[in-house]
PDB file of C-alpha atoms in Angstrom:
ATOM      1  CA  UNK A   1     -17.102   2.311   7.022  1.00 51.00           C
ATOM      2  CA  UNK A   2     -16.974   1.126  10.517  1.00 58.00           C
ATOM      3  CA  UNK A   3     -16.140  -2.825  10.972  1.00 94.00           C
ATOM      4  CA  UNK A   4     -14.021  -3.017   7.843  1.00 97.00           C
ATOM      5  CA  UNK A   5     -10.263  -2.651   8.419  1.00 97.00           C
ATOM      6  CA  UNK A   6      -7.894  -2.331   6.043  1.00 97.00           C
ATOM      7  CA  UNK A   7      -3.947  -2.465   6.340  1.00 90.00           C
ATOM      8  CA  UNK A   8      -1.691  -1.063   5.849  1.00 91.00           C
ATOM      9  CA  UNK A   9      -3.312   2.627   4.402  1.00 93.00           C
ATOM     10  CA  UNK A  10      -0.151   3.058   2.657  1.00 95.00           C
ATOM     11  CA  UNK A  11       2.056   0.085   1.126  1.00 94.00           C
ATOM     12  CA  UNK A  12       5.597   0.245  -1.047  1.00 94.00           C
ATOM     13  CA  UNK A  13       6.950  -2.495  -2.795  1.00 91.00           C
ATOM     14  CA  UNK A  14       9.647  -3.142  -5.663  1.00 91.00           C
ATOM     15  CA  UNK A  15       8.644  -4.106  -9.183  1.00 91.00           C
ATOM     16  CA  UNK A  16       8.608  -7.798  -9.246  1.00 90.00           C
ATOM     17  CA  UNK A  17       7.195  -8.490  -5.467  1.00 91.00           C
ATOM     18  CA  UNK A  18       4.128 -10.064  -4.598  1.00 94.00           C
ATOM     19  CA  UNK A  19       2.226  -8.082  -2.106  1.00 94.00           C
ATOM     20  CA  UNK A  20      -0.931  -9.128   0.202  1.00 95.00           C
ATOM     21  CA  UNK A  21      -3.347  -6.525   1.166  1.00 96.00           C
ATOM     22  CA  UNK A  22      -5.232  -7.251   4.058  1.00 97.00           C
ATOM     23  CA  UNK A  23      -9.300  -7.151   4.849  1.00 97.00           C
ATOM     24  CA  UNK A  24     -11.114  -7.819   7.877  1.00 98.00           C
ATOM     25  CA  UNK A  25     -14.624  -7.326   8.792  1.00 98.00           C
ATOM     26  CA  UNK A  26     -16.480  -7.725  11.989  1.00 96.00           C
ATOM     27  CA  UNK A  27     -19.796  -6.871  10.558  1.00 95.00           C
ATOM     28  CA  UNK A  28     -21.107 -10.759   9.844  1.00 94.00           C
ATOM     29  CA  UNK A  29     -21.253 -10.055   5.929  1.00 94.00           C
ATOM     30  CA  UNK A  30     -21.083 -12.535   3.920  1.00 93.00           C
ATOM     31  CA  UNK A  31     -20.460 -10.911   0.708  1.00 94.00           C
ATOM     32  CA  UNK A  32     -16.863  -9.242   0.319  1.00 96.00           C
ATOM     33  CA  UNK A  33     -14.975  -7.538  -2.572  1.00 96.00           C
ATOM     34  CA  UNK A  34     -11.669  -6.059  -3.793  1.00 97.00           C
ATOM     35  CA  UNK A  35     -12.201  -3.186  -6.080  1.00 97.00           C
ATOM     36  CA  UNK A  36      -9.177  -1.182  -7.648  1.00 97.00           C
ATOM     37  CA  UNK A  37      -9.609   2.635  -8.412  1.00 95.00           C
ATOM     38  CA  UNK A  38      -6.907   4.815 -10.485  1.00 93.00           C
ATOM     39  CA  UNK A  39      -6.881   8.057 -10.345  1.00 87.00           C
ATOM     40  CA  UNK A  40      -9.757  10.243 -11.715  1.00 82.00           C
ATOM     41  CA  UNK A  41     -11.407   6.625 -12.440  1.00 85.00           C
ATOM     42  CA  UNK A  42     -14.516   5.092 -11.079  1.00 88.00           C
ATOM     43  CA  UNK A  43     -14.158   1.670  -9.125  1.00 93.00           C
ATOM     44  CA  UNK A  44     -13.215  -1.884 -11.314  1.00 93.00           C
ATOM     45  CA  UNK A  45     -14.161  -5.030  -9.486  1.00 94.00           C
ATOM     46  CA  UNK A  46     -11.294  -7.343  -9.166  1.00 96.00           C
ATOM     47  CA  UNK A  47     -12.688 -10.100  -7.265  1.00 96.00           C
ATOM     48  CA  UNK A  48     -15.602 -10.952  -5.268  1.00 95.00           C
ATOM     49  CA  UNK A  49     -16.729 -13.646  -2.429  1.00 95.00           C
ATOM     50  CA  UNK A  50     -20.280 -14.571  -2.126  1.00 92.00           C
ATOM     51  CA  UNK A  51     -19.484 -16.992   0.745  1.00 93.00           C
ATOM     52  CA  UNK A  52     -16.518 -18.751   2.709  1.00 95.00           C
ATOM     53  CA  UNK A  53     -14.558 -20.678   0.266  1.00 95.00           C
ATOM     54  CA  UNK A  54     -15.919 -19.641  -2.923  1.00 95.00           C
ATOM     55  CA  UNK A  55     -14.969 -16.460  -4.906  1.00 95.00           C
ATOM     56  CA  UNK A  56     -15.936 -15.116  -8.489  1.00 94.00           C
ATOM     57  CA  UNK A  57     -13.469 -12.977 -10.569  1.00 95.00           C
ATOM     58  CA  UNK A  58     -14.407  -9.477 -11.707  1.00 93.00           C
ATOM     59  CA  UNK A  59     -13.738  -7.183 -14.350  1.00 91.00           C
ATOM     60  CA  UNK A  60      -9.873  -7.133 -13.791  1.00 95.00           C
ATOM     61  CA  UNK A  61      -8.822 -10.418 -12.326  1.00 96.00           C
ATOM     62  CA  UNK A  62      -5.531 -10.844 -13.769  1.00 96.00           C
ATOM     63  CA  UNK A  63      -2.078 -10.711 -12.190  1.00 96.00           C
ATOM     64  CA  UNK A  64      -4.561 -10.604  -8.304  1.00 97.00           C
ATOM     65  CA  UNK A  65      -5.326 -13.405  -6.495  1.00 97.00           C
ATOM     66  CA  UNK A  66      -7.790 -14.034  -3.431  1.00 98.00           C
ATOM     67  CA  UNK A  67      -8.599 -16.338  -0.687  1.00 97.00           C
ATOM     68  CA  UNK A  68     -11.584 -16.746   1.737  1.00 98.00           C
ATOM     69  CA  UNK A  69     -10.925 -19.350   4.319  1.00 97.00           C
ATOM     70  CA  UNK A  70     -12.822 -17.487   7.099  1.00 97.00           C
ATOM     71  CA  UNK A  71     -15.888 -15.084   6.691  1.00 96.00           C
ATOM     72  CA  UNK A  72     -14.009 -12.380   8.512  1.00 97.00           C
ATOM     73  CA  UNK A  73     -10.875 -11.958   6.048  1.00 98.00           C
ATOM     74  CA  UNK A  74     -10.540 -11.864   2.343  1.00 98.00           C
ATOM     75  CA  UNK A  75      -6.842 -10.932   1.670  1.00 98.00           C
ATOM     76  CA  UNK A  76      -5.526  -9.994  -1.773  1.00 97.00           C
ATOM     77  CA  UNK A  77      -2.696 -10.643  -3.168  1.00 97.00           C
ATOM     78  CA  UNK A  78      -1.092  -8.625  -6.229  1.00 96.00           C
ATOM     79  CA  UNK A  79       1.343 -10.781  -7.990  1.00 93.00           C
ATOM     80  CA  UNK A  80       4.067  -9.812 -10.228  1.00 89.00           C
ATOM     81  CA  UNK A  81       1.957 -10.640 -13.373  1.00 89.00           C
ATOM     82  CA  UNK A  82      -0.108  -7.211 -12.326  1.00 89.00           C
ATOM     83  CA  UNK A  83       1.330  -4.806 -14.992  1.00 89.00           C
ATOM     84  CA  UNK A  84       0.377  -1.541 -12.970  1.00 91.00           C
ATOM     85  CA  UNK A  85      -0.155  -2.655  -9.712  1.00 94.00           C
ATOM     86  CA  UNK A  86       0.184   1.277  -8.474  1.00 96.00           C
ATOM     87  CA  UNK A  87      -3.453   2.129  -7.369  1.00 96.00           C
ATOM     88  CA  UNK A  88      -6.011   2.788  -4.359  1.00 97.00           C
ATOM     89  CA  UNK A  89      -7.399  -0.737  -3.517  1.00 98.00           C
ATOM     90  CA  UNK A  90     -10.696  -0.863  -2.004  1.00 98.00           C
ATOM     91  CA  UNK A  91     -12.728  -3.608   0.093  1.00 98.00           C
ATOM     92  CA  UNK A  92     -15.812  -3.653   0.521  1.00 97.00           C
ATOM     93  CA  UNK A  93     -18.595  -6.183   2.125  1.00 96.00           C
ATOM     94  CA  UNK A  94     -22.383  -6.619   1.792  1.00 93.00           C
ATOM     95  CA  UNK A  95     -24.851  -7.753   4.275  1.00 87.00           C
ATOM     96  CA  UNK A  96     -27.801 -10.461   3.039  1.00 83.00           C
ATOM     97  CA  UNK A  97     -31.075  -8.345   2.812  1.00 83.00           C
ATOM     98  CA  UNK A  98     -32.529  -7.976  -0.601  1.00 78.00           C
ATOM     99  CA  UNK A  99     -31.746  -4.136  -1.181  1.00 81.00           C
ATOM    100  CA  UNK A 100     -28.609  -4.122   1.220  1.00 86.00           C
ATOM    101  CA  UNK A 101     -25.844  -1.711   0.013  1.00 91.00           C
ATOM    102  CA  UNK A 102     -21.993  -2.045   0.191  1.00 94.00           C
ATOM    103  CA  UNK A 103     -19.769  -0.772   3.050  1.00 95.00           C
ATOM    104  CA  UNK A 104     -16.531   0.165   2.157  1.00 97.00           C
ATOM    105  CA  UNK A 105     -12.868  -0.098   4.153  1.00 97.00           C
ATOM    106  CA  UNK A 106     -10.933   2.976   4.223  1.00 96.00           C
ATOM    107  CA  UNK A 107      -8.672   1.577   1.410  1.00 97.00           C
ATOM    108  CA  UNK A 108      -5.050   0.911   0.927  1.00 97.00           C
ATOM    109  CA  UNK A 109      -2.758   2.881  -1.159  1.00 97.00           C
ATOM    110  CA  UNK A 110      -0.352   0.635  -3.305  1.00 96.00           C
ATOM    111  CA  UNK A 111       2.936   2.234  -4.950  1.00 95.00           C
ATOM    112  CA  UNK A 112       5.272   0.172  -6.812  1.00 93.00           C
ATOM    113  CA  UNK A 113       8.196   1.344  -8.174  1.00 91.00           C
TER     114      UNK A 113
ATOM    115  CA  UNK B   1     -21.958   0.150 -24.124  1.00 64.00           C
ATOM    116  CA  UNK B   2     -20.789   0.364 -20.130  1.00 72.00           C
ATOM    117  CA  UNK B   3     -23.612  -0.886 -17.932  1.00 87.00           C
ATOM    118  CA  UNK B   4     -23.650   2.619 -15.655  1.00 93.00           C
ATOM    119  CA  UNK B   5     -22.428   5.988 -17.189  1.00 94.00           C
ATOM    120  CA  UNK B   6     -22.062   9.375 -15.665  1.00 94.00           C
ATOM    121  CA  UNK B   7     -20.518  12.219 -17.084  1.00 89.00           C
ATOM    122  CA  UNK B   8     -17.247  12.856 -15.611  1.00 84.00           C
ATOM    123  CA  UNK B   9     -17.250  16.809 -15.243  1.00 86.00           C
ATOM    124  CA  UNK B  10     -16.370  18.798 -13.642  1.00 93.00           C
ATOM    125  CA  UNK B  11     -19.616  20.062 -12.670  1.00 96.00           C
ATOM    126  CA  UNK B  12     -19.282  23.796 -10.979  1.00 97.00           C
ATOM    127  CA  UNK B  13     -21.916  25.122  -9.138  1.00 97.00           C
ATOM    128  CA  UNK B  14     -21.904  28.504  -7.049  1.00 98.00           C
ATOM    129  CA  UNK B  15     -22.799  28.048  -3.428  1.00 98.00           C
ATOM    130  CA  UNK B  16     -26.535  27.887  -2.391  1.00 97.00           C
ATOM    131  CA  UNK B  17     -27.181  26.348  -6.124  1.00 98.00           C
ATOM    132  CA  UNK B  18     -28.866  23.362  -6.731  1.00 97.00           C
ATOM    133  CA  UNK B  19     -26.553  20.554  -8.210  1.00 97.00           C
ATOM    134  CA  UNK B  20     -27.950  18.040 -10.417  1.00 97.00           C
ATOM    135  CA  UNK B  21     -25.751  14.468 -11.105  1.00 97.00           C
ATOM    136  CA  UNK B  22     -26.906  12.103 -13.602  1.00 97.00           C
ATOM    137  CA  UNK B  23     -26.752   8.532 -14.489  1.00 96.00           C
ATOM    138  CA  UNK B  24     -27.916   6.139 -17.150  1.00 96.00           C
ATOM    139  CA  UNK B  25     -27.649   2.512 -17.014  1.00 94.00           C
ATOM    140  CA  UNK B  26     -28.017  -0.192 -19.640  1.00 90.00           C
ATOM    141  CA  UNK B  27     -29.765  -3.336 -18.056  1.00 86.00           C
ATOM    142  CA  UNK B  28     -33.834  -3.319 -17.562  1.00 83.00           C
ATOM    143  CA  UNK B  29     -32.688  -5.619 -14.515  1.00 82.00           C
ATOM    144  CA  UNK B  30     -31.458  -3.258 -12.558  1.00 82.00           C
ATOM    145  CA  UNK B  31     -32.889  -3.476  -9.373  1.00 85.00           C
ATOM    146  CA  UNK B  32     -31.293  -0.953  -6.611  1.00 92.00           C
ATOM    147  CA  UNK B  33     -29.739   2.535  -6.995  1.00 95.00           C
ATOM    148  CA  UNK B  34     -27.139   4.083  -5.303  1.00 96.00           C
ATOM    149  CA  UNK B  35     -25.193   7.095  -4.799  1.00 97.00           C
ATOM    150  CA  UNK B  36     -21.987   7.166  -3.237  1.00 97.00           C
ATOM    151  CA  UNK B  37     -19.929  10.397  -2.381  1.00 97.00           C
ATOM    152  CA  UNK B  38     -16.035  10.080  -2.187  1.00 97.00           C
ATOM    153  CA  UNK B  39     -13.760  12.563  -1.173  1.00 96.00           C
ATOM    154  CA  UNK B  40      -9.780  12.610  -2.784  1.00 92.00           C
ATOM    155  CA  UNK B  41      -7.838  10.001  -1.384  1.00 91.00           C
ATOM    156  CA  UNK B  42     -10.811   8.628   0.533  1.00 95.00           C
ATOM    157  CA  UNK B  43     -13.347   5.649   0.607  1.00 96.00           C
ATOM    158  CA  UNK B  44     -16.948   6.327  -1.179  1.00 96.00           C
ATOM    159  CA  UNK B  45     -19.605   6.907   1.759  1.00 96.00           C
ATOM    160  CA  UNK B  46     -23.316   5.927   1.152  1.00 96.00           C
ATOM    161  CA  UNK B  47     -25.381   9.609   0.156  1.00 96.00           C
ATOM    162  CA  UNK B  48     -28.840   7.769  -1.185  1.00 95.00           C
ATOM    163  CA  UNK B  49     -30.153   4.656  -2.108  1.00 95.00           C
ATOM    164  CA  UNK B  50     -33.412   4.114  -4.302  1.00 95.00           C
ATOM    165  CA  UNK B  51     -35.518   1.166  -5.596  1.00 92.00           C
ATOM    166  CA  UNK B  52     -38.885   2.626  -6.615  1.00 92.00           C
ATOM    167  CA  UNK B  53     -39.757   4.911  -9.357  1.00 94.00           C
ATOM    168  CA  UNK B  54     -40.423   8.400  -8.307  1.00 95.00           C
ATOM    169  CA  UNK B  55     -38.070  11.227  -5.445  1.00 96.00           C
ATOM    170  CA  UNK B  56     -36.660  10.294  -2.400  1.00 96.00           C
ATOM    171  CA  UNK B  57     -35.651  13.094  -0.259  1.00 97.00           C
ATOM    172  CA  UNK B  58     -33.299  13.284   2.725  1.00 96.00           C
ATOM    173  CA  UNK B  59     -32.096  16.566   4.029  1.00 97.00           C
ATOM    174  CA  UNK B  60     -30.414  18.687   1.198  1.00 97.00           C
ATOM    175  CA  UNK B  61     -30.184  15.476  -1.088  1.00 98.00           C
ATOM    176  CA  UNK B  62     -33.158  13.730  -3.709  1.00 98.00           C
ATOM    177  CA  UNK B  63     -32.701  10.724  -5.553  1.00 97.00           C
ATOM    178  CA  UNK B  64     -34.939  10.638  -8.724  1.00 97.00           C
ATOM    179  CA  UNK B  65     -35.375   7.201 -10.266  1.00 96.00           C
ATOM    180  CA  UNK B  66     -37.067   6.903 -13.767  1.00 95.00           C
ATOM    181  CA  UNK B  67     -36.997   2.675 -14.825  1.00 93.00           C
ATOM    182  CA  UNK B  68     -38.818   3.496 -17.944  1.00 93.00           C
ATOM    183  CA  UNK B  69     -35.925   6.070 -19.065  1.00 93.00           C
ATOM    184  CA  UNK B  70     -33.121   4.014 -17.308  1.00 94.00           C
ATOM    185  CA  UNK B  71     -31.745   6.934 -15.236  1.00 94.00           C
ATOM    186  CA  UNK B  72     -31.228   7.999 -12.094  1.00 97.00           C
ATOM    187  CA  UNK B  73     -30.181  11.413 -10.777  1.00 97.00           C
ATOM    188  CA  UNK B  74     -29.012  13.045  -7.659  1.00 98.00           C
ATOM    189  CA  UNK B  75     -30.034  16.415  -6.970  1.00 98.00           C
ATOM    190  CA  UNK B  76     -28.267  18.256  -3.698  1.00 98.00           C
ATOM    191  CA  UNK B  77     -29.741  21.551  -2.733  1.00 98.00           C
ATOM    192  CA  UNK B  78     -28.421  24.601  -1.285  1.00 98.00           C
ATOM    193  CA  UNK B  79     -24.718  23.224  -2.242  1.00 98.00           C
ATOM    194  CA  UNK B  80     -21.880  23.549  -0.251  1.00 97.00           C
ATOM    195  CA  UNK B  81     -18.125  23.874  -0.855  1.00 97.00           C
ATOM    196  CA  UNK B  82     -17.796  20.667   1.568  1.00 97.00           C
ATOM    197  CA  UNK B  83     -19.693  19.192  -1.083  1.00 97.00           C
ATOM    198  CA  UNK B  84     -17.379  19.003  -3.583  1.00 97.00           C
ATOM    199  CA  UNK B  85     -15.705  15.675  -3.801  1.00 97.00           C
ATOM    200  CA  UNK B  86     -16.487  13.305  -6.965  1.00 96.00           C
ATOM    201  CA  UNK B  87     -20.227  11.390  -6.812  1.00 97.00           C
ATOM    202  CA  UNK B  88     -20.339   7.725  -8.027  1.00 96.00           C
ATOM    203  CA  UNK B  89     -23.581   6.217  -9.216  1.00 96.00           C
ATOM    204  CA  UNK B  90     -23.742   2.199  -8.283  1.00 95.00           C
ATOM    205  CA  UNK B  91     -26.451  -0.144  -9.851  1.00 93.00           C
ATOM    206  CA  UNK B  92     -27.123  -3.711  -8.869  1.00 88.00           C
ATOM    207  CA  UNK B  93     -29.350  -6.265 -10.335  1.00 79.00           C
ATOM    208  CA  UNK B  94     -32.203  -8.675  -9.674  1.00 72.00           C
ATOM    209  CA  UNK B  95     -30.678 -11.686 -10.447  1.00 73.00           C
ATOM    210  CA  UNK B  96     -27.775 -11.223  -8.612  1.00 74.00           C
ATOM    211  CA  UNK B  97     -28.244  -8.837  -5.418  1.00 70.00           C
ATOM    212  CA  UNK B  98     -24.183  -9.307  -4.906  1.00 77.00           C
ATOM    213  CA  UNK B  99     -22.739  -7.849  -7.885  1.00 84.00           C
ATOM    214  CA  UNK B 100     -22.755  -4.139  -8.361  1.00 90.00           C
ATOM    215  CA  UNK B 101     -21.601  -1.912 -11.261  1.00 91.00           C
ATOM    216  CA  UNK B 102     -20.071   1.442 -10.738  1.00 93.00           C
ATOM    217  CA  UNK B 103     -19.887   4.307 -12.743  1.00 93.00           C
ATOM    218  CA  UNK B 104     -17.024   6.393 -13.542  1.00 93.00           C
ATOM    219  CA  UNK B 105     -18.018   9.350 -11.106  1.00 95.00           C
ATOM    220  CA  UNK B 106     -18.739  12.760 -11.725  1.00 96.00           C
ATOM    221  CA  UNK B 107     -16.324  15.635 -10.224  1.00 96.00           C
ATOM    222  CA  UNK B 108     -18.423  18.378  -8.454  1.00 97.00           C
ATOM    223  CA  UNK B 109     -17.135  21.707  -7.263  1.00 97.00           C
ATOM    224  CA  UNK B 110     -19.253  24.126  -5.304  1.00 97.00           C
ATOM    225  CA  UNK B 111     -17.697  27.433  -5.503  1.00 96.00           C
ATOM    226  CA  UNK B 112     -17.962  30.032  -2.901  1.00 94.00           C
TER     227      UNK B 112
END
């Protein structure tokens, strides 16, 4: 969706290395999210943040870390503690209206060998 | 029990037919319901959202919500091969509009 950028589109890393995925938004949305998607599967929530300097663990937070120092940015670090990091990672945002939907970035495909 | 359940499919329909995709949810506190379409390797894109019981139509798409039965569906009329994708159902709760739950998705194949 327009207004959310994720970089890079494809990322390759060696096993044992930490890697940081970027997510930037210019939608002025308070809430930001990171999801992981494996082939043929739905979206699983890693972390989400409802406001700057605050974030909550999702269902699969182990092996991941985040920060929310600025409203526009919500980077995700995949640490070496994550057992199976190869996946498609999606960043999303949500505005403040009651029935607001989520908006998704284009995604980053991470391959760890 | 998962919060949101979908039949993984694949659901195969001939071109021009009606495709019916179903989603059930477990929490009666669910407030907002969303259908996203996702092509392989791409990010999800919103197709429909619905908040009240009944039907909501937008072009070839109709979303149906039945809160008593905890059931939401998406009908695609005059299905086209370009509709072939995975359809994700998402739900969020009245007590936390910032928390969303996704189903695992239904893969739809529309055969020419």
